[in-house]
N, CA, C, O and CB atoms as a CASP TS submission, in Angstrom:
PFRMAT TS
TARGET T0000
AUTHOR 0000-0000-0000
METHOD Language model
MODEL 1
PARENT N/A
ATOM      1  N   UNK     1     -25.363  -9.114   4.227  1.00  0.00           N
ATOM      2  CA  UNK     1     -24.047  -8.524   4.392  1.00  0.00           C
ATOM      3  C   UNK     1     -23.165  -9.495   5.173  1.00  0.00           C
ATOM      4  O   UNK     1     -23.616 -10.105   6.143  1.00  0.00           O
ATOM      5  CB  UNK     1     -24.139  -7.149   5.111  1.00  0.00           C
ATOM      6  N   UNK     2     -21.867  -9.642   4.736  1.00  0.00           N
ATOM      7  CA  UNK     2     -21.151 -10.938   5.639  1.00  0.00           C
ATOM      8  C   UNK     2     -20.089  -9.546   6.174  1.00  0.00           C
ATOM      9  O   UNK     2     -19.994  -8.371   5.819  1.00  0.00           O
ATOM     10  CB  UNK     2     -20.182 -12.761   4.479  1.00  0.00           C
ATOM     11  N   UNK     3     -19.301 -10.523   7.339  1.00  0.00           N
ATOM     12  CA  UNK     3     -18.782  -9.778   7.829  1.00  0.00           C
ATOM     13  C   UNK     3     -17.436 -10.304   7.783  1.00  0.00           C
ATOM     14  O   UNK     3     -17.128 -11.495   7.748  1.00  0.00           O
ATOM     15  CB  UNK     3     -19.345  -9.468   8.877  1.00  0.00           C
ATOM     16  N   UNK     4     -16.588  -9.208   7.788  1.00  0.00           N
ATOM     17  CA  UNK     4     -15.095  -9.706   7.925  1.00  0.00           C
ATOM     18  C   UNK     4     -14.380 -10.194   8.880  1.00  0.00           C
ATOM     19  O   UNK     4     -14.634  -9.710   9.983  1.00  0.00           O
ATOM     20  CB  UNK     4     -14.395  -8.951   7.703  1.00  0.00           C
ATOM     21  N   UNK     5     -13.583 -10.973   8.848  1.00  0.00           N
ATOM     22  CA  UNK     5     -12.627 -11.569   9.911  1.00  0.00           C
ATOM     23  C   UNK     5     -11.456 -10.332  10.339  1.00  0.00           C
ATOM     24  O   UNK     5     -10.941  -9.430   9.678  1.00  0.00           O
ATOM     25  CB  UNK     5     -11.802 -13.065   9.188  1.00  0.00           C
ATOM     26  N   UNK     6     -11.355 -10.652  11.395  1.00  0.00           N
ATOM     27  CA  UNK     6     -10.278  -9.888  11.678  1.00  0.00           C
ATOM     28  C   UNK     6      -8.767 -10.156  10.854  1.00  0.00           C
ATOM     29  O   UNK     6      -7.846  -9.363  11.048  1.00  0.00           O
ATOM     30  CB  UNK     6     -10.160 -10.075  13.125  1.00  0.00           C
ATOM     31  N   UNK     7      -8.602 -11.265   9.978  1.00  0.00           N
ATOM     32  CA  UNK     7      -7.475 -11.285   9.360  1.00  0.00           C
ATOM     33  C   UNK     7      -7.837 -10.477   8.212  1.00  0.00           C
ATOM     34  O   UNK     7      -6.897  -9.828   7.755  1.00  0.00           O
ATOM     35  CB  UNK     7      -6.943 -12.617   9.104  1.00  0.00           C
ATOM     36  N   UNK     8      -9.017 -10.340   7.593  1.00  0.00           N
ATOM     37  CA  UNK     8      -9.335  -9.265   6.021  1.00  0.00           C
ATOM     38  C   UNK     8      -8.551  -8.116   6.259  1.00  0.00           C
ATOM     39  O   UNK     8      -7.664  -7.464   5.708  1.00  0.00           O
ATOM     40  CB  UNK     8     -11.141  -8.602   5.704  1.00  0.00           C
ATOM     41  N   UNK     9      -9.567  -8.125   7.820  1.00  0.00           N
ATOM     42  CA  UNK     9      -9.090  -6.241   8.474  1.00  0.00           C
ATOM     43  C   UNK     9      -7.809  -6.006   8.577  1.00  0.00           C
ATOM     44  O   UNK     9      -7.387  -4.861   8.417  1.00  0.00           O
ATOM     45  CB  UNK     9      -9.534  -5.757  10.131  1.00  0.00           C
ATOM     46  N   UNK    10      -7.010  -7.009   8.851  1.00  0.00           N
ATOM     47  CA  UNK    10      -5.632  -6.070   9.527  1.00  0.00           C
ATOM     48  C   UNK    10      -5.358  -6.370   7.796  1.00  0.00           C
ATOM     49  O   UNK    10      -4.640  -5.422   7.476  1.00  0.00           O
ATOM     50  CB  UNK    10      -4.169  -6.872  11.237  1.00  0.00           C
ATOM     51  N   UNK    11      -5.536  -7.043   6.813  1.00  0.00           N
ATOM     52  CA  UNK    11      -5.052  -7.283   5.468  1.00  0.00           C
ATOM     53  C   UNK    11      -4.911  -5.363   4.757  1.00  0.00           C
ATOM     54  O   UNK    11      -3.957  -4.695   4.360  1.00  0.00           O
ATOM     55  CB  UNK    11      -6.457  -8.547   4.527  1.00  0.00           C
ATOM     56  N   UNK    12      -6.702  -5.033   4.934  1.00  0.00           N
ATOM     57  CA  UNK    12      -7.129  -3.858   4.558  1.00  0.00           C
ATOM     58  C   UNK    12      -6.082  -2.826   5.267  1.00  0.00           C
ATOM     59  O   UNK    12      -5.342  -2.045   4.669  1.00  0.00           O
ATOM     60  CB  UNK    12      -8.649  -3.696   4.934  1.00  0.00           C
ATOM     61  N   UNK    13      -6.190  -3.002   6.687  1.00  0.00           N
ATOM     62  CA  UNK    13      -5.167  -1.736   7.203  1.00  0.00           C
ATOM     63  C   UNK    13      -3.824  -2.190   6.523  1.00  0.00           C
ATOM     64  O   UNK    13      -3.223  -1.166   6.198  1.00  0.00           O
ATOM     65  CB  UNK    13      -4.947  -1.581   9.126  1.00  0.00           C
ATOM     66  N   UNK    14      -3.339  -2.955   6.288  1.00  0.00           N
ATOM     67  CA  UNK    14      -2.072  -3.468   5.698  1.00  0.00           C
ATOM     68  C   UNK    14      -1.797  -2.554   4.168  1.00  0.00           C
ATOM     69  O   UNK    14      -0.909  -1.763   3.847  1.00  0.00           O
ATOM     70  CB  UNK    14      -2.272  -5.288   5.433  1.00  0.00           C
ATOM     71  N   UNK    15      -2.680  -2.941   3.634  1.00  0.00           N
ATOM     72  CA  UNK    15      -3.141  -2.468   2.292  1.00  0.00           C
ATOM     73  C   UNK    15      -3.162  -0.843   2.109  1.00  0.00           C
ATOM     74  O   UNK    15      -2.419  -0.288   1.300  1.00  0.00           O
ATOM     75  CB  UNK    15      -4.611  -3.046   2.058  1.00  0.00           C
ATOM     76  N   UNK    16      -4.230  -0.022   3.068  1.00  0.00           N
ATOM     77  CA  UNK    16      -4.323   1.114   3.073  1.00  0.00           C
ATOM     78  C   UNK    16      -2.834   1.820   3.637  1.00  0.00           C
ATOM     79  O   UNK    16      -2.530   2.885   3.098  1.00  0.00           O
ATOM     80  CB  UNK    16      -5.552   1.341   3.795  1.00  0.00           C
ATOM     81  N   UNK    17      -2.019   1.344   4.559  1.00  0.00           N
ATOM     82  CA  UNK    17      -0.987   1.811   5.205  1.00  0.00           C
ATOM     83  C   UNK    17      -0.102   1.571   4.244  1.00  0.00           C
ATOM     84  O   UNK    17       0.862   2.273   4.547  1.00  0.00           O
ATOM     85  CB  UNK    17      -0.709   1.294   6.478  1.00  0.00           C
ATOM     86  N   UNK    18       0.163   0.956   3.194  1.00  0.00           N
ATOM     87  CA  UNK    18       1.291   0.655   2.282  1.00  0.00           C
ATOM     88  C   UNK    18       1.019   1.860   1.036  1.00  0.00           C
ATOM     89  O   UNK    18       1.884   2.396   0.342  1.00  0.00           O
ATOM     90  CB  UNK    18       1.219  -1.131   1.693  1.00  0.00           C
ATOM     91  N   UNK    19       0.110   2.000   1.018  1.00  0.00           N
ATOM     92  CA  UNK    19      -0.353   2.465  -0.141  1.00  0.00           C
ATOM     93  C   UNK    19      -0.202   4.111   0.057  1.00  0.00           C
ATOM     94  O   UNK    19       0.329   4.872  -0.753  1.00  0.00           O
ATOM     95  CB  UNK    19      -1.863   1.889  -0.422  1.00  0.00           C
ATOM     96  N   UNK    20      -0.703   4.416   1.130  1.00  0.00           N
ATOM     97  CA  UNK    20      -0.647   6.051   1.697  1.00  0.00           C
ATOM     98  C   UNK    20       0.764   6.118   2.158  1.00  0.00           C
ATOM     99  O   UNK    20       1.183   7.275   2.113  1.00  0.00           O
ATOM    100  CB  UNK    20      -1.797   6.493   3.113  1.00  0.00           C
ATOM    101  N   UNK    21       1.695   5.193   2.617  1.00  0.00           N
ATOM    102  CA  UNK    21       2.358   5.748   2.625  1.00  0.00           C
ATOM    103  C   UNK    21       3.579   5.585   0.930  1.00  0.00           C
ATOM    104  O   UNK    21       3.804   6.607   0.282  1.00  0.00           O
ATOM    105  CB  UNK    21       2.623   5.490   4.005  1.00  0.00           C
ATOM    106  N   UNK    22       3.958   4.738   0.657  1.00  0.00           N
ATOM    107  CA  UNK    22       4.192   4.991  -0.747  1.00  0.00           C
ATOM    108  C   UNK    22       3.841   6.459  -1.566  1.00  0.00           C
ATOM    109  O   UNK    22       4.684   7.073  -2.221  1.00  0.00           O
ATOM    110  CB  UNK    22       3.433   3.942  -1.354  1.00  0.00           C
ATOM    111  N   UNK    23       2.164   6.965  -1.355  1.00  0.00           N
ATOM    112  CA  UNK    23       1.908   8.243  -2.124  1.00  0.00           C
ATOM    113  C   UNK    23       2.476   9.333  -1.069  1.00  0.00           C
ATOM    114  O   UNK    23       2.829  10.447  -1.455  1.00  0.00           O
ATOM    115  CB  UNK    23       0.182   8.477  -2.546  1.00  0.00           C
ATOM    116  N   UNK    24       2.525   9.034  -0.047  1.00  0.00           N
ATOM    117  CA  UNK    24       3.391  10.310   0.586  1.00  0.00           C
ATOM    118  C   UNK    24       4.825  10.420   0.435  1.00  0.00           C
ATOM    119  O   UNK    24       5.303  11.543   0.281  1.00  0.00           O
ATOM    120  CB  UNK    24       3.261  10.370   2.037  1.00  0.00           C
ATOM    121  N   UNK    25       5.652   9.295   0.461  1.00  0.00           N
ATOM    122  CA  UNK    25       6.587   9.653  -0.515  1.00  0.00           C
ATOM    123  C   UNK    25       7.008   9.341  -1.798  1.00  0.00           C
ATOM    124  O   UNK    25       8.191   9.278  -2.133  1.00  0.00           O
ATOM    125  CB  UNK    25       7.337   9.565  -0.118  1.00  0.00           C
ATOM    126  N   UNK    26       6.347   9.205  -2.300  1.00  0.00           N
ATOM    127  CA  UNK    26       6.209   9.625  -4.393  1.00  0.00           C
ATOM    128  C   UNK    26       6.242  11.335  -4.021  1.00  0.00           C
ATOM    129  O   UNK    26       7.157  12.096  -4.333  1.00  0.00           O
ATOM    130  CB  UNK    26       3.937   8.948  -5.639  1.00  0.00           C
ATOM    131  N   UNK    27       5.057  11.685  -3.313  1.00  0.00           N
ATOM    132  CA  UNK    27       5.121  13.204  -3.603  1.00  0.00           C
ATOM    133  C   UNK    27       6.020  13.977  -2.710  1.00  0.00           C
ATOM    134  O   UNK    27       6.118  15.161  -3.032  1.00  0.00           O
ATOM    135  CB  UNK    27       3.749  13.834  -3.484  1.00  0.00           C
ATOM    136  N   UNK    28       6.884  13.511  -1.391  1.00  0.00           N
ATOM    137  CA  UNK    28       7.967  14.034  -1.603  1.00  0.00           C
ATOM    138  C   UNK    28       9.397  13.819  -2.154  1.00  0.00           C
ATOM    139  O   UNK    28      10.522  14.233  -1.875  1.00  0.00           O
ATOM    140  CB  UNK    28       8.003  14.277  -0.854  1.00  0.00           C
ATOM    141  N   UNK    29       8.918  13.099  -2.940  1.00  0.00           N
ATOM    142  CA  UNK    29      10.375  12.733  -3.975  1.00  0.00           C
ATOM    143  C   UNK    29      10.033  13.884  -5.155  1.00  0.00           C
ATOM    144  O   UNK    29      10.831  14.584  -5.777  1.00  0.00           O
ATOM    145  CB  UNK    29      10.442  10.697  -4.829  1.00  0.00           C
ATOM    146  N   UNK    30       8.857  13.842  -5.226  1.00  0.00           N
ATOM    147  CA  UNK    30       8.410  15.063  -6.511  1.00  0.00           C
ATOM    148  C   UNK    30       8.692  16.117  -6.062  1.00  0.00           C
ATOM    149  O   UNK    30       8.924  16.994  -6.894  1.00  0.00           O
ATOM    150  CB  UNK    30       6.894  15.280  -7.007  1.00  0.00           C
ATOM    151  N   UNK    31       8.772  16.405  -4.906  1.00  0.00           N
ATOM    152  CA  UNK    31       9.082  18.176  -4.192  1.00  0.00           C
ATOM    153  C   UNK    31      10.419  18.030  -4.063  1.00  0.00           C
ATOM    154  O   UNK    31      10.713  19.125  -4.542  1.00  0.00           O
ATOM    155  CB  UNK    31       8.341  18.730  -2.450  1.00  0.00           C
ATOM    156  N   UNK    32      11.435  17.555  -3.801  1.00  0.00           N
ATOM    157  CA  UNK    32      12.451  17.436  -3.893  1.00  0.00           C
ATOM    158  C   UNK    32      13.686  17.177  -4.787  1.00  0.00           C
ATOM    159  O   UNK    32      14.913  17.196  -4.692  1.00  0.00           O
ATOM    160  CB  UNK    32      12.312  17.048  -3.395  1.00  0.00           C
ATOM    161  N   UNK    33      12.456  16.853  -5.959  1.00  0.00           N
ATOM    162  CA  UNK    33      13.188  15.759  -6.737  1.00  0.00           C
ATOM    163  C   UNK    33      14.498  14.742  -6.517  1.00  0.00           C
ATOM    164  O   UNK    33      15.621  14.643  -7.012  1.00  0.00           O
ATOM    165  CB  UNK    33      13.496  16.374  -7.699  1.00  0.00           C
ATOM    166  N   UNK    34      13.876  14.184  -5.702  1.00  0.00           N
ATOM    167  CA  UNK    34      14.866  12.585  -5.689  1.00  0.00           C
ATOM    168  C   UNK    34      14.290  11.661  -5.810  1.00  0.00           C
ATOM    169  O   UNK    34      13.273  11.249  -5.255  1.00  0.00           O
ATOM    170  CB  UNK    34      15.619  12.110  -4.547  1.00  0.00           C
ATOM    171  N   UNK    35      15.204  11.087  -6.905  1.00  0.00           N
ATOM    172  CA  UNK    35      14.598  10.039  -7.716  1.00  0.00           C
ATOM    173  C   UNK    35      14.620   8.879  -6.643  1.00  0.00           C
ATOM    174  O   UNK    35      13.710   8.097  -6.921  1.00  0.00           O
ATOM    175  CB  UNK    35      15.445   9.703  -9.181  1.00  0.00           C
ATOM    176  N   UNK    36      15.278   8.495  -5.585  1.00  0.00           N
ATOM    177  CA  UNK    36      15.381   7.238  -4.898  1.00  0.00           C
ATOM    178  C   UNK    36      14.302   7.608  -4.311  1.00  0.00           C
ATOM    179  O   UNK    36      13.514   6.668  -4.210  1.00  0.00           O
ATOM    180  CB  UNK    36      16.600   6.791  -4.056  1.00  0.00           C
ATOM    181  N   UNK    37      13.898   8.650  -3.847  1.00  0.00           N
ATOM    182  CA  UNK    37      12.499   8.277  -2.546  1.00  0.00           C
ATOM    183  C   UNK    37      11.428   8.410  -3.855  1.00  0.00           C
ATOM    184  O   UNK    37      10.534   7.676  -3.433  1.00  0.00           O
ATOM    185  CB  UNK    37      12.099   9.873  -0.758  1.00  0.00           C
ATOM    186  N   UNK    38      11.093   8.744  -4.789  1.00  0.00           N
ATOM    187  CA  UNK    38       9.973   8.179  -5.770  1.00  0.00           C
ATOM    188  C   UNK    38      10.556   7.032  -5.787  1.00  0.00           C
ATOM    189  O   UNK    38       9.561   6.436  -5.375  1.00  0.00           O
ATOM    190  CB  UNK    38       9.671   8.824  -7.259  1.00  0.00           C
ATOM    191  N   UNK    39      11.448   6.070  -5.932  1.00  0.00           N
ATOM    192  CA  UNK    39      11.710   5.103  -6.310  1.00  0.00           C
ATOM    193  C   UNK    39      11.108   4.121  -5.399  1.00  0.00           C
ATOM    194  O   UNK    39      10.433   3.129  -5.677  1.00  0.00           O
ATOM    195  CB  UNK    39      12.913   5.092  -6.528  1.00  0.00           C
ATOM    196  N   UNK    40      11.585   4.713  -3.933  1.00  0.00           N
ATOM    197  CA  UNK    40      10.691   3.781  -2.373  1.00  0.00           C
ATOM    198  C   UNK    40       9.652   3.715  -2.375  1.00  0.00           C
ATOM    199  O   UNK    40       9.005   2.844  -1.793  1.00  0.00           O
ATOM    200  CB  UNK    40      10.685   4.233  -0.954  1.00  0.00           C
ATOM    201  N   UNK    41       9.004   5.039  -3.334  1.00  0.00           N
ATOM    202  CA  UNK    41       7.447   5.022  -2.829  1.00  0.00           C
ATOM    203  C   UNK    41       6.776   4.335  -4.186  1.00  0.00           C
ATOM    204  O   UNK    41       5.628   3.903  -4.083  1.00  0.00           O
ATOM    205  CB  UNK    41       6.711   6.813  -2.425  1.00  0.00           C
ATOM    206  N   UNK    42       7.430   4.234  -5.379  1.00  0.00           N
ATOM    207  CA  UNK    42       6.953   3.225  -6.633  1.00  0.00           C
ATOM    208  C   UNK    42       6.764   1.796  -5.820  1.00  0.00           C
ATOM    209  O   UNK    42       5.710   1.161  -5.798  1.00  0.00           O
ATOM    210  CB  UNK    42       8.308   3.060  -8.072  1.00  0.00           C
ATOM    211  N   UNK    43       8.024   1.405  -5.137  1.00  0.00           N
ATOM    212  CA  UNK    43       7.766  -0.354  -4.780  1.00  0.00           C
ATOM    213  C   UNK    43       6.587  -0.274  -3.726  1.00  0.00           C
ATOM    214  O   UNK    43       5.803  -1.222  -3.673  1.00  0.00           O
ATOM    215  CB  UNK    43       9.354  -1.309  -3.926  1.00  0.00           C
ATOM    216  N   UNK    44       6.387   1.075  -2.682  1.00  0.00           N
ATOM    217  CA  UNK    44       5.674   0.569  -1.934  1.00  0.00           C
ATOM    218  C   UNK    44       4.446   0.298  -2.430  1.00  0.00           C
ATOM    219  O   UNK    44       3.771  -0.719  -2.272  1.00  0.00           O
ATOM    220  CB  UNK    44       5.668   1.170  -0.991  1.00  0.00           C
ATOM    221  N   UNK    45       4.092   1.740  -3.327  1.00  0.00           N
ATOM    222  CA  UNK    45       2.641   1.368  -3.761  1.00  0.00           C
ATOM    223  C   UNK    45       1.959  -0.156  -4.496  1.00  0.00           C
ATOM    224  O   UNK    45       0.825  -0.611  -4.346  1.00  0.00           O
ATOM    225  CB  UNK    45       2.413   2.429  -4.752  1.00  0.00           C
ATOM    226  N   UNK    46       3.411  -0.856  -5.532  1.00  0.00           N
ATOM    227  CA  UNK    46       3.447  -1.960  -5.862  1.00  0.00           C
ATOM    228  C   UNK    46       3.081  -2.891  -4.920  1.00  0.00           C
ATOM    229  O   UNK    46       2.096  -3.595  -5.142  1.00  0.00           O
ATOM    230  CB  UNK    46       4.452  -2.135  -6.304  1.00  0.00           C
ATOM    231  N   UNK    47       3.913  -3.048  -3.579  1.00  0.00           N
ATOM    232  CA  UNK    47       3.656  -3.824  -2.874  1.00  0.00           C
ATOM    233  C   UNK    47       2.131  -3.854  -2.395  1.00  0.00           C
ATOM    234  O   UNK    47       1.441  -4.860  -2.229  1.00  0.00           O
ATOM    235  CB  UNK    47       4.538  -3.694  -2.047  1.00  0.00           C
ATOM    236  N   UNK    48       1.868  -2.892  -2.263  1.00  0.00           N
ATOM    237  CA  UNK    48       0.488  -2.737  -2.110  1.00  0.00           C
ATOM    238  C   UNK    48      -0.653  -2.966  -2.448  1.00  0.00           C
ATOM    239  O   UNK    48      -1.656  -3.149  -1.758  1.00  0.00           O
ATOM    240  CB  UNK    48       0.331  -2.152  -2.129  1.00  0.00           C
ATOM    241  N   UNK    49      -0.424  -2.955  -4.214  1.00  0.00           N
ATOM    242  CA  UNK    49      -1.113  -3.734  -5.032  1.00  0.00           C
ATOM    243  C   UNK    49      -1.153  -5.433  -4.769  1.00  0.00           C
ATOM    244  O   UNK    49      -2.070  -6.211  -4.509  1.00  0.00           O
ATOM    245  CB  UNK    49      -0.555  -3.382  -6.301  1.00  0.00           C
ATOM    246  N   UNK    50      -0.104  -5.549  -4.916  1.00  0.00           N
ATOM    247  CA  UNK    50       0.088  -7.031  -5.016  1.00  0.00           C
ATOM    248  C   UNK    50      -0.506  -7.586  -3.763  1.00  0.00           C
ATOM    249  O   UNK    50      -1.374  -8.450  -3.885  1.00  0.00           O
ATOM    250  CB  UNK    50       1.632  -7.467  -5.176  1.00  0.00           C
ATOM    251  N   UNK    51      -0.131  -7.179  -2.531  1.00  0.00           N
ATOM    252  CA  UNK    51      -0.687  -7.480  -1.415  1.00  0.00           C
ATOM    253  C   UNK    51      -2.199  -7.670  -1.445  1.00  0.00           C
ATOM    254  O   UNK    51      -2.669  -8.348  -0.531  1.00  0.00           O
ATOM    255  CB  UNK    51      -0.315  -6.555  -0.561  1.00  0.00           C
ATOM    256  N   UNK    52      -3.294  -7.015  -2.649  1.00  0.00           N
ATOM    257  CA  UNK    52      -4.215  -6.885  -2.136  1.00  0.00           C
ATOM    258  C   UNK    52      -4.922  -7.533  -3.142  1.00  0.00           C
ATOM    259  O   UNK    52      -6.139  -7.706  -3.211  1.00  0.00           O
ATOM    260  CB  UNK    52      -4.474  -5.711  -1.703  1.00  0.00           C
ATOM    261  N   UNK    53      -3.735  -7.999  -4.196  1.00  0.00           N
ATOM    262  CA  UNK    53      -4.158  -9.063  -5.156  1.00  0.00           C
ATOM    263  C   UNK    53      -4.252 -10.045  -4.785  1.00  0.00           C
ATOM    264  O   UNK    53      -5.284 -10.674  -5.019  1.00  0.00           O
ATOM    265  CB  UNK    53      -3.567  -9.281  -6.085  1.00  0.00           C
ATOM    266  N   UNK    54      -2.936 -10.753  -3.845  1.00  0.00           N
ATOM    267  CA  UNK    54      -3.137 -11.937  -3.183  1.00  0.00           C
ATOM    268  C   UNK    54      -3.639 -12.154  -2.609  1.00  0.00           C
ATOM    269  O   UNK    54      -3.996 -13.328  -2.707  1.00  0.00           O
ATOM    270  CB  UNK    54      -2.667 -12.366  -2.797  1.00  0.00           C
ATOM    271  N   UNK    55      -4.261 -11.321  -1.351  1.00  0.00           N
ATOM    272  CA  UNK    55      -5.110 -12.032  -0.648  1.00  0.00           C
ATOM    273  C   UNK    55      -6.738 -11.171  -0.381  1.00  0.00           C
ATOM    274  O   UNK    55      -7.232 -10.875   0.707  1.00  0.00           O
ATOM    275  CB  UNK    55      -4.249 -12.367   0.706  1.00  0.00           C
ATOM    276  N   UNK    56      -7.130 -11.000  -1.334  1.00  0.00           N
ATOM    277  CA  UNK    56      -8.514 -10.565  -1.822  1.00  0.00           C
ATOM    278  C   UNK    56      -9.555 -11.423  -0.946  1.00  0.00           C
ATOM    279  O   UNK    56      -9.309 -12.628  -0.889  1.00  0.00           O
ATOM    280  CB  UNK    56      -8.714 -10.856  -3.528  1.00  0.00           C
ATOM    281  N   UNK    57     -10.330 -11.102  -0.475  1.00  0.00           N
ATOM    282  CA  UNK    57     -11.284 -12.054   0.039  1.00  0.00           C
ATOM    283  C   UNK    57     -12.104 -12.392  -0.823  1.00  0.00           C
ATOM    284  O   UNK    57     -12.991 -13.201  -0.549  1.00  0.00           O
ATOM    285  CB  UNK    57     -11.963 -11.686   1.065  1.00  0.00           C
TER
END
């Protein structure tokens, strides 16, 4: 088992914090219906992805 650096980790919390929050507001843009805060929470989750594309260990 190898172990992670503390830069993976804060990557992962980076990753998990973009991502949860993006789905928390997607779903209150869905309770509300407003399309701009689904819209905030589409890029965040994106960003999130991508973030975890680039720097994958």
């Amino acid at each position: 088992m190898t172990t992670r650096s503390h830069a993976d980790r804060a990557i992962r919390r980076t990753v998990l914090a973009l991502g949860t929050a993006g789905l928390t507001v997607i779903a209150t843009g869905a309770v509300l219906d407003a399309m701009w805060l689904l819209g905030i929470g589409v890029w965040g989750v994106i960003a999130a992805m991508l973030l975890e594309l680039v720097y994958r260990p």
